[in-house]
PDB file of C-alpha atoms in Angstrom:
ATOM      1  CA  MET A  13       7.043 -16.535  11.718  1.00 76.00           C
ATOM      2  CA  SER A  14       5.930 -19.487  13.641  1.00 82.00           C
ATOM      3  CA  GLU A  15       6.291 -21.798  10.797  1.00 89.00           C
ATOM      4  CA  VAL A  16      10.030 -20.678  10.519  1.00 87.00           C
ATOM      5  CA  ALA A  17      10.600 -21.058  14.116  1.00 87.00           C
ATOM      6  CA  ASP A  18       9.011 -24.519  14.287  1.00 88.00           C
ATOM      7  CA  ALA A  19      10.995 -25.717  11.299  1.00 90.00           C
ATOM      8  CA  HIS A  20      14.304 -24.856  13.110  1.00 89.00           C
ATOM      9  CA  GLY A  21      13.077 -26.063  16.691  1.00 91.00           C
ATOM     10  CA  TRP A  22      12.786 -22.513  18.039  1.00 91.00           C
ATOM     11  CA  THR A  23       9.930 -20.753  19.760  1.00 92.00           C
ATOM     12  CA  VAL A  24       8.860 -17.218  19.047  1.00 92.00           C
ATOM     13  CA  ALA A  25       6.862 -14.788  21.006  1.00 92.00           C
ATOM     14  CA  VAL A  26       5.673 -11.333  20.084  1.00 92.00           C
ATOM     15  CA  THR A  27       5.577  -8.684  22.562  1.00 92.00           C
ATOM     16  CA  ASP A  28       5.329  -4.937  22.716  1.00 94.00           C
ATOM     17  CA  SER A  29       8.572  -3.060  22.252  1.00 91.00           C
ATOM     18  CA  GLU A  30       9.810  -0.496  24.732  1.00 89.00           C
ATOM     19  CA  GLY A  31      10.101   2.099  21.857  1.00 90.00           C
ATOM     20  CA  GLY A  32       6.650   1.276  20.563  1.00 90.00           C
ATOM     21  CA  GLY A  33       5.771  -1.452  17.797  1.00 94.00           C
ATOM     22  CA  ALA A  34       6.255  -5.152  17.967  1.00 94.00           C
ATOM     23  CA  ARG A  35       9.196  -7.152  19.442  1.00 93.00           C
ATOM     24  CA  PHE A  36       9.759 -10.710  18.108  1.00 91.00           C
ATOM     25  CA  GLU A  37      11.585 -12.875  20.606  1.00 90.00           C
ATOM     26  CA  PHE A  38      13.150 -16.277  19.259  1.00 90.00           C
ATOM     27  CA  ARG A  39      14.270 -18.832  21.702  1.00 91.00           C
ATOM     28  CA  GLY A  40      16.447 -21.647  21.205  1.00 90.00           C
ATOM     29  CA  VAL A  41      18.752 -20.038  18.676  1.00 84.00           C
ATOM     30  CA  ALA A  42      22.350 -20.863  18.784  1.00 81.00           C
ATOM     31  CA  ARG A  43      24.537 -17.605  18.742  1.00 75.00           C
ATOM     32  CA  PRO A  44      27.766 -17.568  16.985  1.00 76.00           C
ATOM     33  CA  ASN A  45      30.654 -16.938  19.020  1.00 78.00           C
ATOM     34  CA  ARG A  46      31.763 -13.257  18.840  1.00 75.00           C
ATOM     35  CA  PRO A  47      35.402 -12.315  18.870  1.00 75.00           C
ATOM     36  CA  THR A  48      36.612 -10.544  21.799  1.00 73.00           C
ATOM     37  CA  ALA A  49      38.793  -7.479  21.941  1.00 71.00           C
ATOM     38  CA  GLU A  50      41.663  -9.835  22.995  1.00 65.00           C
ATOM     39  CA  SER A  51      41.321 -12.136  19.992  1.00 53.00           C
TER      40      SER A  51
END
């Protein structure tokens, strides 16, 4: 995971999920614009 994040200039952290298991948190990732109900 860290190699992929590094290749894209992101950071990644692994934490515990609220529901159990692992949660992968990627930072620095650009999110696409989501259409709104009005568009």
